[in-house]
Amino acid sequence: MITTIGTNINHAVELLNEGQLVAIPTETVYGLAGNAIDPDAVVRIYEAKQRPRFNPLIMHLPSLEAAEKYVSGIPEIIRKIAAKVSPGPISYLLPKSEIVPDIITAGSDRVVIRIPSHPMALELLGKLDFPLAAPSANPFGYVSPDTAQHVYDGLHGRIPYILDGGPCMVGLESTIIGLEDDELIIHRVGGVSADDIEEISGIRPRYSLLHEKPDTPGQLKTHYAPAKPLLVGDPSLLIGNHRSKKIAVISLSRIYDGAFLNRPLSSTGDLHVAAANLFSVLRELDRSDADMIIAERFPEQGIGQAINDRLGRAGS
């Protein structure tokens, strides 16, 4: 199969209507999209990514109103949150309707829905009569893609088309939130923080645990991993412990003595800039001559929590 990169939304619509797969841009990362209510198309997603089928997929729609058909109810607190942050980098775990195939949810009676804010993704969704299942457009377990070229590097020959919407602005996957017994649960940290959710809802959400058989995407202990070994901790100490190795360091803004390569994610210490650069830098260092990667721990505030989450799983 020949894989091409382009900006033709109508061509993407044609391929998706035929049951084929298209990589699409979102504000978080690029997604590998197929018809979410066509089980054959969903199987192609799992096969192209080599993703285990016990790991559920997110269903993408152009609006919360469009989601009504695919869920059996939307709690008022979720509507309140969505009114403030959707379209955007947040997804909602909701009870599914019968129209949603079990293969999307890995047999669960709940489905994760999301309204992306990327203009090309919204235009594409608005031209389709069905939602899109769209996990990150990379081989399962590897670093998520935030450019069309990243998608091509991992999936060329497996999919026909990559819709190029430029670099992703958020750079980390969406937050996933649900409601259980009137308690808000964050199933995956991402582009919308717990503080943001509490400010909107008046409820402090708690975090779910990691699972070997997850209820939502992003709950596996090991994920987002480069091929090179990655350690998370104090780079000054870890560099000293591995003096025989060529060490590449990922930091917020600091340059570390003794490192073979230094890659600060934001010269000004901006966590949002750091998040947007994380996966690109991980890919760069994985291709470099470094023997291993060391990352410092980022401030546990706002999107810094999501950065630490991705680094922790990449180093598991």
PDB file of C-alpha atoms in Angstrom:
ATOM      1  CA  MET A   1       0.000   0.000   0.000  1.00  0.00           C
ATOM      2  CA  ILE A   2       1.255   3.471  -0.906  1.00  0.00           C
ATOM      3  CA  THR A   3       0.805   6.099   1.815  1.00  0.00           C
ATOM      4  CA  THR A   4       0.447   9.733   0.779  1.00  0.00           C
ATOM      5  CA  ILE A   5       0.341  12.962   2.786  1.00  0.00           C
ATOM      6  CA  GLY A   6      -1.975  15.793   1.750  1.00  0.00           C
ATOM      7  CA  THR A   7      -4.496  18.422   2.783  1.00  0.00           C
ATOM      8  CA  ASN A   8      -7.520  17.265   0.759  1.00  0.00           C
ATOM      9  CA  ILE A   9     -10.374  16.819   3.238  1.00  0.00           C
ATOM     10  CA  ASN A  10     -12.744  15.567   0.535  1.00  0.00           C
ATOM     11  CA  HIS A  11     -10.305  12.797  -0.373  1.00  0.00           C
ATOM     12  CA  ALA A  12     -10.199  11.815   3.308  1.00  0.00           C
ATOM     13  CA  VAL A  13     -14.021  11.715   3.328  1.00  0.00           C
ATOM     14  CA  GLU A  14     -14.053   9.417   0.279  1.00  0.00           C
ATOM     15  CA  LEU A  15     -11.601   6.987   1.849  1.00  0.00           C
ATOM     16  CA  LEU A  16     -13.430   6.914   5.184  1.00  0.00           C
ATOM     17  CA  ASN A  17     -16.767   6.339   3.429  1.00  0.00           C
ATOM     18  CA  GLU A  18     -15.138   3.323   1.717  1.00  0.00           C
ATOM     19  CA  GLY A  19     -14.192   1.864   5.102  1.00  0.00           C
ATOM     20  CA  GLN A  20     -10.510   2.746   4.792  1.00  0.00           C
ATOM     21  CA  LEU A  21      -8.296   4.455   7.367  1.00  0.00           C
ATOM     22  CA  VAL A  22      -7.009   8.034   7.376  1.00  0.00           C
ATOM     23  CA  ALA A  23      -4.625   9.656   9.834  1.00  0.00           C
ATOM     24  CA  ILE A  24      -6.114  12.985  10.915  1.00  0.00           C
ATOM     25  CA  PRO A  25      -4.801  16.015  12.801  1.00  0.00           C
ATOM     26  CA  THR A  26      -6.220  17.032  16.155  1.00  0.00           C
ATOM     27  CA  GLU A  27      -5.066  19.631  18.654  1.00  0.00           C
ATOM     28  CA  THR A  28      -3.638  16.840  20.875  1.00  0.00           C
ATOM     29  CA  VAL A  29      -1.900  14.272  18.623  1.00  0.00           C
ATOM     30  CA  TYR A  30      -2.605  12.780  15.190  1.00  0.00           C
ATOM     31  CA  GLY A  31      -5.305  10.104  15.230  1.00  0.00           C
ATOM     32  CA  LEU A  32      -5.703   6.963  13.123  1.00  0.00           C
ATOM     33  CA  ALA A  33      -9.308   7.332  12.054  1.00  0.00           C
ATOM     34  CA  GLY A  34     -11.907   4.923  10.767  1.00  0.00           C
ATOM     35  CA  ASN A  35     -15.697   4.579  10.800  1.00  0.00           C
ATOM     36  CA  ALA A  36     -16.505   3.958  14.470  1.00  0.00           C
ATOM     37  CA  ILE A  37     -19.730   2.063  13.784  1.00  0.00           C
ATOM     38  CA  ASP A  38     -18.208  -0.210  11.128  1.00  0.00           C
ATOM     39  CA  PRO A  39     -16.588  -3.145  12.966  1.00  0.00           C
ATOM     40  CA  ASP A  40     -14.475  -4.011   9.907  1.00  0.00           C
ATOM     41  CA  ALA A  41     -12.982  -0.510   9.828  1.00  0.00           C
ATOM     42  CA  VAL A  42     -12.300  -0.680  13.566  1.00  0.00           C
ATOM     43  CA  VAL A  43     -10.520  -4.023  13.131  1.00  0.00           C
ATOM     44  CA  ARG A  44      -8.287  -2.330  10.532  1.00  0.00           C
ATOM     45  CA  ILE A  45      -7.325   0.285  13.138  1.00  0.00           C
ATOM     46  CA  TYR A  46      -6.278  -2.379  15.624  1.00  0.00           C
ATOM     47  CA  GLU A  47      -4.346  -4.233  12.929  1.00  0.00           C
ATOM     48  CA  ALA A  48      -2.555  -1.148  11.556  1.00  0.00           C
ATOM     49  CA  LYS A  49      -1.463  -0.095  15.049  1.00  0.00           C
ATOM     50  CA  GLN A  50      -0.880  -3.670  16.268  1.00  0.00           C
ATOM     51  CA  ARG A  51      -2.970  -2.594  19.237  1.00  0.00           C
ATOM     52  CA  PRO A  52      -4.408  -5.156  21.680  1.00  0.00           C
ATOM     53  CA  ARG A  53      -8.173  -5.378  21.347  1.00  0.00           C
ATOM     54  CA  PHE A  54      -8.726  -5.187  25.090  1.00  0.00           C
ATOM     55  CA  ASN A  55      -7.651  -1.517  24.858  1.00  0.00           C
ATOM     56  CA  PRO A  56     -10.742   0.584  23.965  1.00  0.00           C
ATOM     57  CA  LEU A  57     -10.907   3.443  21.461  1.00  0.00           C
ATOM     58  CA  ILE A  58     -12.178   7.033  21.620  1.00  0.00           C
ATOM     59  CA  MET A  59     -15.110   8.040  19.421  1.00  0.00           C
ATOM     60  CA  HIS A  60     -14.714  11.495  17.799  1.00  0.00           C
ATOM     61  CA  LEU A  61     -17.725  13.663  16.931  1.00  0.00           C
ATOM     62  CA  PRO A  62     -18.288  17.245  15.739  1.00  0.00           C
ATOM     63  CA  SER A  63     -20.393  18.282  18.762  1.00  0.00           C
ATOM     64  CA  LEU A  64     -21.887  17.078  22.021  1.00  0.00           C
ATOM     65  CA  GLU A  65     -25.295  17.152  20.340  1.00  0.00           C
ATOM     66  CA  ALA A  66     -24.035  14.730  17.707  1.00  0.00           C
ATOM     67  CA  ALA A  67     -22.938  12.396  20.509  1.00  0.00           C
ATOM     68  CA  GLU A  68     -26.494  12.018  21.878  1.00  0.00           C
ATOM     69  CA  LYS A  69     -27.179   9.215  19.369  1.00  0.00           C
ATOM     70  CA  TYR A  70     -24.267   7.116  20.618  1.00  0.00           C
ATOM     71  CA  VAL A  71     -24.721   7.387  24.398  1.00  0.00           C
ATOM     72  CA  SER A  72     -27.651   6.545  26.666  1.00  0.00           C
ATOM     73  CA  GLY A  73     -27.309   9.727  28.657  1.00  0.00           C
ATOM     74  CA  ILE A  74     -25.054  12.683  29.421  1.00  0.00           C
ATOM     75  CA  PRO A  75     -24.967  13.810  33.078  1.00  0.00           C
ATOM     76  CA  GLU A  76     -25.546  17.498  33.686  1.00  0.00           C
ATOM     77  CA  ILE A  77     -22.114  17.927  35.291  1.00  0.00           C
ATOM     78  CA  ILE A  78     -20.492  16.569  32.112  1.00  0.00           C
ATOM     79  CA  ARG A  79     -22.570  18.989  30.037  1.00  0.00           C
ATOM     80  CA  LYS A  80     -21.404  21.823  32.276  1.00  0.00           C
ATOM     81  CA  ILE A  81     -17.751  20.861  31.804  1.00  0.00           C
ATOM     82  CA  ALA A  82     -18.178  20.341  28.063  1.00  0.00           C
ATOM     83  CA  ALA A  83     -19.760  23.766  27.664  1.00  0.00           C
ATOM     84  CA  LYS A  84     -16.480  25.297  28.870  1.00  0.00           C
ATOM     85  CA  VAL A  85     -13.764  23.065  27.400  1.00  0.00           C
ATOM     86  CA  SER A  86     -15.238  21.261  24.362  1.00  0.00           C
ATOM     87  CA  PRO A  87     -14.275  21.322  21.569  1.00  0.00           C
ATOM     88  CA  GLY A  88     -10.865  20.743  23.120  1.00  0.00           C
ATOM     89  CA  PRO A  89      -8.409  18.284  24.669  1.00  0.00           C
ATOM     90  CA  ILE A  90     -10.865  16.397  26.898  1.00  0.00           C
ATOM     91  CA  SER A  91     -12.880  13.193  26.464  1.00  0.00           C
ATOM     92  CA  TYR A  92     -15.876  11.836  28.377  1.00  0.00           C
ATOM     93  CA  LEU A  93     -16.574   8.270  29.517  1.00  0.00           C
ATOM     94  CA  LEU A  94     -20.327   7.745  29.148  1.00  0.00           C
ATOM     95  CA  PRO A  95     -22.815   4.846  29.010  1.00  0.00           C
ATOM     96  CA  LYS A  96     -23.013   3.719  25.388  1.00  0.00           C
ATOM     97  CA  SER A  97     -26.090   3.156  23.251  1.00  0.00           C
ATOM     98  CA  GLU A  98     -26.716  -0.104  21.401  1.00  0.00           C
ATOM     99  CA  ILE A  99     -25.502   1.392  18.111  1.00  0.00           C
ATOM    100  CA  VAL A 100     -21.900   1.454  19.357  1.00  0.00           C
ATOM    101  CA  PRO A 101     -20.065  -1.785  18.478  1.00  0.00           C
ATOM    102  CA  ASP A 102     -18.536  -3.693  21.380  1.00  0.00           C
ATOM    103  CA  ILE A 103     -15.179  -3.722  19.581  1.00  0.00           C
ATOM    104  CA  ILE A 104     -14.894   0.049  20.190  1.00  0.00           C
ATOM    105  CA  THR A 105     -15.338  -0.335  23.945  1.00  0.00           C
ATOM    106  CA  ALA A 106     -13.539  -3.694  24.347  1.00  0.00           C
ATOM    107  CA  GLY A 107     -16.816  -5.125  25.655  1.00  0.00           C
ATOM    108  CA  SER A 108     -17.505  -2.367  28.182  1.00  0.00           C
ATOM    109  CA  ASP A 109     -20.959  -0.819  28.448  1.00  0.00           C
ATOM    110  CA  ARG A 110     -19.347   2.637  28.375  1.00  0.00           C
ATOM    111  CA  VAL A 111     -17.781   4.570  25.515  1.00  0.00           C
ATOM    112  CA  VAL A 112     -15.327   7.472  25.446  1.00  0.00           C
ATOM    113  CA  ILE A 113     -16.368  10.414  23.256  1.00  0.00           C
ATOM    114  CA  ARG A 114     -14.449  13.525  22.275  1.00  0.00           C
ATOM    115  CA  ILE A 115     -15.030  16.721  20.277  1.00  0.00           C
ATOM    116  CA  PRO A 116     -11.657  17.823  18.883  1.00  0.00           C
ATOM    117  CA  SER A 117     -10.982  21.526  18.311  1.00  0.00           C
ATOM    118  CA  HIS A 118      -8.624  21.256  15.325  1.00  0.00           C
ATOM    119  CA  PRO A 119     -10.428  23.016  12.434  1.00  0.00           C
ATOM    120  CA  MET A 120      -9.558  20.329   9.866  1.00  0.00           C
ATOM    121  CA  ALA A 121     -10.794  17.570  12.161  1.00  0.00           C
ATOM    122  CA  LEU A 122     -14.058  19.414  12.817  1.00  0.00           C
ATOM    123  CA  GLU A 123     -14.582  20.086   9.100  1.00  0.00           C
ATOM    124  CA  LEU A 124     -13.946  16.436   8.305  1.00  0.00           C
ATOM    125  CA  LEU A 125     -16.325  15.203  11.021  1.00  0.00           C
ATOM    126  CA  GLY A 126     -18.979  17.600   9.764  1.00  0.00           C
ATOM    127  CA  LYS A 127     -18.834  15.985   6.307  1.00  0.00           C
ATOM    128  CA  LEU A 128     -19.355  12.432   7.610  1.00  0.00           C
ATOM    129  CA  ASP A 129     -22.525  10.581   8.597  1.00  0.00           C
ATOM    130  CA  PHE A 130     -20.702   8.595  11.274  1.00  0.00           C
ATOM    131  CA  PRO A 131     -18.280   9.231  14.148  1.00  0.00           C
ATOM    132  CA  LEU A 132     -14.607   8.344  13.898  1.00  0.00           C
ATOM    133  CA  ALA A 133     -12.679   5.987  16.102  1.00  0.00           C
ATOM    134  CA  ALA A 134      -9.219   7.539  16.258  1.00  0.00           C
ATOM    135  CA  PRO A 135      -6.484   6.366  18.639  1.00  0.00           C
ATOM    136  CA  SER A 136      -3.053   7.934  18.233  1.00  0.00           C
ATOM    137  CA  ALA A 137      -1.648   7.273  14.750  1.00  0.00           C
ATOM    138  CA  ASN A 138       1.457   5.310  15.712  1.00  0.00           C
ATOM    139  CA  PRO A 139       2.446   1.688  16.305  1.00  0.00           C
ATOM    140  CA  PHE A 140       1.050   0.584  19.657  1.00  0.00           C
ATOM    141  CA  GLY A 141       3.203   1.502  22.647  1.00  0.00           C
ATOM    142  CA  TYR A 142       5.502   3.906  20.780  1.00  0.00           C
ATOM    143  CA  VAL A 143       5.747   7.694  21.107  1.00  0.00           C
ATOM    144  CA  SER A 144       2.596   9.472  19.907  1.00  0.00           C
ATOM    145  CA  PRO A 145       2.800  11.523  16.667  1.00  0.00           C
ATOM    146  CA  ASP A 146       2.360  15.290  16.588  1.00  0.00           C
ATOM    147  CA  THR A 147       3.221  15.865  12.899  1.00  0.00           C
ATOM    148  CA  ALA A 148       2.150  14.185   9.661  1.00  0.00           C
ATOM    149  CA  GLN A 149       5.748  13.056   9.125  1.00  0.00           C
ATOM    150  CA  HIS A 150       5.723  11.256  12.480  1.00  0.00           C
ATOM    151  CA  VAL A 151       2.656   9.336  11.295  1.00  0.00           C
ATOM    152  CA  TYR A 152       4.341   8.473   8.008  1.00  0.00           C
ATOM    153  CA  ASP A 153       7.463   7.273   9.800  1.00  0.00           C
ATOM    154  CA  GLY A 154       5.435   4.768  11.825  1.00  0.00           C
ATOM    155  CA  LEU A 155       2.559   3.729   9.569  1.00  0.00           C
ATOM    156  CA  HIS A 156       3.627   4.155   5.927  1.00  0.00           C
ATOM    157  CA  GLY A 157       2.538   1.157   3.915  1.00  0.00           C
ATOM    158  CA  ARG A 158      -0.284   0.398   6.363  1.00  0.00           C
ATOM    159  CA  ILE A 159      -2.701   3.267   5.597  1.00  0.00           C
ATOM    160  CA  PRO A 160      -3.529   5.090   2.351  1.00  0.00           C
ATOM    161  CA  TYR A 161      -3.683   8.738   3.458  1.00  0.00           C
ATOM    162  CA  ILE A 162      -2.438  11.183   6.086  1.00  0.00           C
ATOM    163  CA  LEU A 163      -4.369  14.450   6.339  1.00  0.00           C
ATOM    164  CA  ASP A 164      -1.756  17.073   7.144  1.00  0.00           C
ATOM    165  CA  GLY A 165      -2.958  19.764   9.545  1.00  0.00           C
ATOM    166  CA  GLY A 166       0.458  20.928  10.707  1.00  0.00           C
ATOM    167  CA  PRO A 167       2.022  20.360  14.143  1.00  0.00           C
ATOM    168  CA  CYS A 168      -0.367  19.601  17.004  1.00  0.00           C
ATOM    169  CA  MET A 169      -0.715  22.543  19.361  1.00  0.00           C
ATOM    170  CA  VAL A 170      -1.290  20.666  22.658  1.00  0.00           C
ATOM    171  CA  GLY A 171       1.029  17.744  21.953  1.00  0.00           C
ATOM    172  CA  LEU A 172      -0.375  15.376  24.617  1.00  0.00           C
ATOM    173  CA  GLU A 173      -3.472  13.194  24.458  1.00  0.00           C
ATOM    174  CA  SER A 174      -6.780  14.370  25.872  1.00  0.00           C
ATOM    175  CA  THR A 175      -7.830  14.165  29.484  1.00  0.00           C
ATOM    176  CA  ILE A 176     -10.458  11.449  29.992  1.00  0.00           C
ATOM    177  CA  ILE A 177     -13.095  12.070  32.659  1.00  0.00           C
ATOM    178  CA  GLY A 178     -16.180  10.192  33.808  1.00  0.00           C
ATOM    179  CA  LEU A 179     -18.795  10.230  36.562  1.00  0.00           C
ATOM    180  CA  GLU A 180     -19.238   7.400  39.063  1.00  0.00           C
ATOM    181  CA  ASP A 181     -21.630   7.669  42.017  1.00  0.00           C
ATOM    182  CA  ASP A 182     -21.652  11.468  41.670  1.00  0.00           C
ATOM    183  CA  GLU A 183     -17.838  11.511  41.825  1.00  0.00           C
ATOM    184  CA  LEU A 184     -15.754  12.850  38.936  1.00  0.00           C
ATOM    185  CA  ILE A 185     -12.970  10.455  37.945  1.00  0.00           C
ATOM    186  CA  ILE A 186      -9.957  11.332  35.785  1.00  0.00           C
ATOM    187  CA  HIS A 187      -9.063   8.173  33.868  1.00  0.00           C
ATOM    188  CA  ARG A 188      -6.206   9.811  31.958  1.00  0.00           C
ATOM    189  CA  VAL A 189      -4.480  13.122  32.639  1.00  0.00           C
ATOM    190  CA  GLY A 190      -4.039  15.343  29.600  1.00  0.00           C
ATOM    191  CA  GLY A 191      -4.648  18.770  28.135  1.00  0.00           C
ATOM    192  CA  VAL A 192      -7.299  19.812  30.699  1.00  0.00           C
ATOM    193  CA  SER A 193      -6.075  19.688  34.303  1.00  0.00           C
ATOM    194  CA  ALA A 194      -7.817  18.609  37.494  1.00  0.00           C
ATOM    195  CA  ASP A 195      -7.671  22.233  38.624  1.00  0.00           C
ATOM    196  CA  ASP A 196      -9.492  23.304  35.432  1.00  0.00           C
ATOM    197  CA  ILE A 197     -12.187  20.684  36.000  1.00  0.00           C
ATOM    198  CA  GLU A 198     -12.636  21.654  39.641  1.00  0.00           C
ATOM    199  CA  GLU A 199     -12.924  25.333  38.754  1.00  0.00           C
ATOM    200  CA  ILE A 200     -15.711  24.594  36.250  1.00  0.00           C
ATOM    201  CA  SER A 201     -17.610  21.915  38.173  1.00  0.00           C
ATOM    202  CA  GLY A 202     -16.990  22.816  41.798  1.00  0.00           C
ATOM    203  CA  ILE A 203     -15.975  19.178  42.344  1.00  0.00           C
ATOM    204  CA  ARG A 204     -12.405  17.997  42.904  1.00  0.00           C
ATOM    205  CA  PRO A 205     -11.929  14.928  40.681  1.00  0.00           C
ATOM    206  CA  ARG A 206      -9.972  11.911  41.836  1.00  0.00           C
ATOM    207  CA  TYR A 207      -7.653   9.803  39.707  1.00  0.00           C
ATOM    208  CA  SER A 208      -8.288   6.241  38.579  1.00  0.00           C
ATOM    209  CA  LEU A 209      -5.631   3.553  38.790  1.00  0.00           C
ATOM    210  CA  LEU A 210      -3.569   2.050  35.970  1.00  0.00           C
ATOM    211  CA  HIS A 211      -4.987  -1.194  34.569  1.00  0.00           C
ATOM    212  CA  GLU A 212      -3.726  -4.164  32.599  1.00  0.00           C
ATOM    213  CA  LYS A 213      -7.268  -4.423  31.159  1.00  0.00           C
ATOM    214  CA  PRO A 214      -8.297  -0.763  30.902  1.00  0.00           C
ATOM    215  CA  ASP A 215     -11.744   0.835  30.940  1.00  0.00           C
ATOM    216  CA  THR A 216     -10.496   3.718  28.788  1.00  0.00           C
ATOM    217  CA  PRO A 217      -7.474   4.446  26.607  1.00  0.00           C
ATOM    218  CA  GLY A 218      -4.346   5.636  28.400  1.00  0.00           C
ATOM    219  CA  GLN A 219      -4.586   3.371  31.470  1.00  0.00           C
ATOM    220  CA  LEU A 220      -1.844   0.867  30.619  1.00  0.00           C
ATOM    221  CA  LYS A 221       1.227   1.110  32.829  1.00  0.00           C
ATOM    222  CA  THR A 222       3.659   1.007  29.898  1.00  0.00           C
ATOM    223  CA  HIS A 223       2.974   3.273  26.915  1.00  0.00           C
ATOM    224  CA  TYR A 224       4.402   6.138  24.834  1.00  0.00           C
ATOM    225  CA  ALA A 225       7.828   4.480  24.983  1.00  0.00           C
ATOM    226  CA  PRO A 226      10.938   5.179  22.880  1.00  0.00           C
ATOM    227  CA  ALA A 227      13.190   2.254  21.925  1.00  0.00           C
ATOM    228  CA  LYS A 228      16.098   3.640  23.977  1.00  0.00           C
ATOM    229  CA  PRO A 229      16.073   3.198  27.779  1.00  0.00           C
ATOM    230  CA  LEU A 230      14.455   6.140  29.573  1.00  0.00           C
ATOM    231  CA  LEU A 231      14.867   7.046  33.236  1.00  0.00           C
ATOM    232  CA  VAL A 232      12.948   9.733  35.119  1.00  0.00           C
ATOM    233  CA  GLY A 233      14.515  11.458  38.111  1.00  0.00           C
ATOM    234  CA  ASP A 234      17.334  13.820  39.036  1.00  0.00           C
ATOM    235  CA  PRO A 235      19.505  14.152  35.903  1.00  0.00           C
ATOM    236  CA  SER A 236      22.544  15.394  37.866  1.00  0.00           C
ATOM    237  CA  LEU A 237      22.513  12.230  39.971  1.00  0.00           C
ATOM    238  CA  LEU A 238      21.611   9.859  37.136  1.00  0.00           C
ATOM    239  CA  ILE A 239      24.281  11.249  34.783  1.00  0.00           C
ATOM    240  CA  GLY A 240      26.845  10.514  37.496  1.00  0.00           C
ATOM    241  CA  ASN A 241      25.521   6.965  37.863  1.00  0.00           C
ATOM    242  CA  HIS A 242      25.901   6.286  34.119  1.00  0.00           C
ATOM    243  CA  ARG A 243      29.214   7.964  33.260  1.00  0.00           C
ATOM    244  CA  SER A 244      30.073   5.351  30.631  1.00  0.00           C
ATOM    245  CA  LYS A 245      26.904   6.165  28.659  1.00  0.00           C
ATOM    246  CA  LYS A 246      26.095   8.956  26.241  1.00  0.00           C
ATOM    247  CA  ILE A 247      23.153  10.577  28.017  1.00  0.00           C
ATOM    248  CA  ALA A 248      20.428  12.696  26.424  1.00  0.00           C
ATOM    249  CA  VAL A 249      18.542  14.845  28.941  1.00  0.00           C
ATOM    250  CA  ILE A 250      14.987  16.163  28.689  1.00  0.00           C
ATOM    251  CA  SER A 251      14.286  19.097  30.999  1.00  0.00           C
ATOM    252  CA  LEU A 252      11.857  21.976  31.331  1.00  0.00           C
ATOM    253  CA  SER A 253      14.473  24.701  30.770  1.00  0.00           C
ATOM    254  CA  ARG A 254      17.724  23.680  32.492  1.00  0.00           C
ATOM    255  CA  ILE A 255      20.990  22.647  30.789  1.00  0.00           C
ATOM    256  CA  TYR A 256      22.783  19.812  32.630  1.00  0.00           C
ATOM    257  CA  ASP A 257      26.577  19.473  32.730  1.00  0.00           C
ATOM    258  CA  GLY A 258      27.902  16.108  31.591  1.00  0.00           C
ATOM    259  CA  ALA A 259      25.034  15.347  29.226  1.00  0.00           C
ATOM    260  CA  PHE A 260      25.804  14.205  25.690  1.00  0.00           C
ATOM    261  CA  LEU A 261      22.662  16.046  24.524  1.00  0.00           C
ATOM    262  CA  ASN A 262      20.484  18.591  26.339  1.00  0.00           C
ATOM    263  CA  ARG A 263      16.918  19.133  25.158  1.00  0.00           C
ATOM    264  CA  PRO A 264      15.058  21.693  27.295  1.00  0.00           C
ATOM    265  CA  LEU A 265      11.411  21.709  26.199  1.00  0.00           C
ATOM    266  CA  SER A 266      10.819  25.425  26.900  1.00  0.00           C
ATOM    267  CA  SER A 267      13.493  28.102  27.253  1.00  0.00           C
ATOM    268  CA  THR A 268      11.037  30.192  29.294  1.00  0.00           C
ATOM    269  CA  GLY A 269       9.803  27.340  31.512  1.00  0.00           C
ATOM    270  CA  ASP A 270       6.316  27.352  29.953  1.00  0.00           C
ATOM    271  CA  LEU A 271       4.663  23.988  30.669  1.00  0.00           C
ATOM    272  CA  HIS A 272       2.264  24.281  27.724  1.00  0.00           C
ATOM    273  CA  VAL A 273       5.170  24.794  25.334  1.00  0.00           C
ATOM    274  CA  ALA A 274       6.969  21.879  26.988  1.00  0.00           C
ATOM    275  CA  ALA A 275       3.943  19.611  26.516  1.00  0.00           C
ATOM    276  CA  ALA A 276       3.683  20.549  22.849  1.00  0.00           C
ATOM    277  CA  ASN A 277       7.360  19.653  22.321  1.00  0.00           C
ATOM    278  CA  LEU A 278       7.590  16.473  24.410  1.00  0.00           C
ATOM    279  CA  PHE A 279       6.797  13.776  21.862  1.00  0.00           C
ATOM    280  CA  SER A 280       8.822  15.411  19.081  1.00  0.00           C
ATOM    281  CA  VAL A 281      11.864  15.583  21.360  1.00  0.00           C
ATOM    282  CA  LEU A 282      11.397  11.963  22.478  1.00  0.00           C
ATOM    283  CA  ARG A 283      11.385  10.894  18.828  1.00  0.00           C
ATOM    284  CA  GLU A 284      14.452  13.022  18.044  1.00  0.00           C
ATOM    285  CA  LEU A 285      16.441  11.573  20.929  1.00  0.00           C
ATOM    286  CA  ASP A 286      15.347   8.042  20.087  1.00  0.00           C
ATOM    287  CA  ARG A 287      16.979   8.540  16.651  1.00  0.00           C
ATOM    288  CA  SER A 288      20.095  10.191  18.097  1.00  0.00           C
ATOM    289  CA  ASP A 289      23.478   8.640  18.971  1.00  0.00           C
ATOM    290  CA  ALA A 290      22.690   8.798  22.687  1.00  0.00           C
ATOM    291  CA  ASP A 291      22.732   5.506  24.596  1.00  0.00           C
ATOM    292  CA  MET A 292      19.883   6.421  26.924  1.00  0.00           C
ATOM    293  CA  ILE A 293      17.464   9.218  27.806  1.00  0.00           C
ATOM    294  CA  ILE A 294      17.072  10.836  31.217  1.00  0.00           C
ATOM    295  CA  ALA A 295      14.151  13.148  31.979  1.00  0.00           C
ATOM    296  CA  GLU A 296      13.749  15.394  34.979  1.00  0.00           C
ATOM    297  CA  ARG A 297      10.433  15.485  36.844  1.00  0.00           C
ATOM    298  CA  PHE A 298       8.294  18.444  35.841  1.00  0.00           C
ATOM    299  CA  PRO A 299       6.267  20.655  38.204  1.00  0.00           C
ATOM    300  CA  GLU A 300       3.137  18.781  39.324  1.00  0.00           C
ATOM    301  CA  GLN A 301       0.791  21.584  38.317  1.00  0.00           C
ATOM    302  CA  GLY A 302      -1.573  21.969  35.380  1.00  0.00           C
ATOM    303  CA  ILE A 303      -0.371  20.144  32.284  1.00  0.00           C
ATOM    304  CA  GLY A 304       2.871  19.303  34.103  1.00  0.00           C
ATOM    305  CA  GLN A 305       0.996  16.356  35.628  1.00  0.00           C
ATOM    306  CA  ALA A 306       0.301  15.008  32.141  1.00  0.00           C
ATOM    307  CA  ILE A 307       3.959  15.434  31.107  1.00  0.00           C
ATOM    308  CA  ASN A 308       5.085  13.430  34.153  1.00  0.00           C
ATOM    309  CA  ASP A 309       2.432  10.799  33.440  1.00  0.00           C
ATOM    310  CA  ARG A 310       3.676  10.266  29.862  1.00  0.00           C
ATOM    311  CA  LEU A 311       7.334  10.210  30.917  1.00  0.00           C
ATOM    312  CA  GLY A 312       6.583   7.771  33.724  1.00  0.00           C
ATOM    313  CA  ARG A 313       4.868   5.323  31.374  1.00  0.00           C
ATOM    314  CA  ALA A 314       7.521   5.759  28.695  1.00  0.00           C
ATOM    315  CA  GLY A 315      10.125   4.768  31.264  1.00  0.00           C
ATOM    316  CA  SER A 316       8.176   1.863  32.790  1.00  0.00           C
TER     317      SER A 316
END
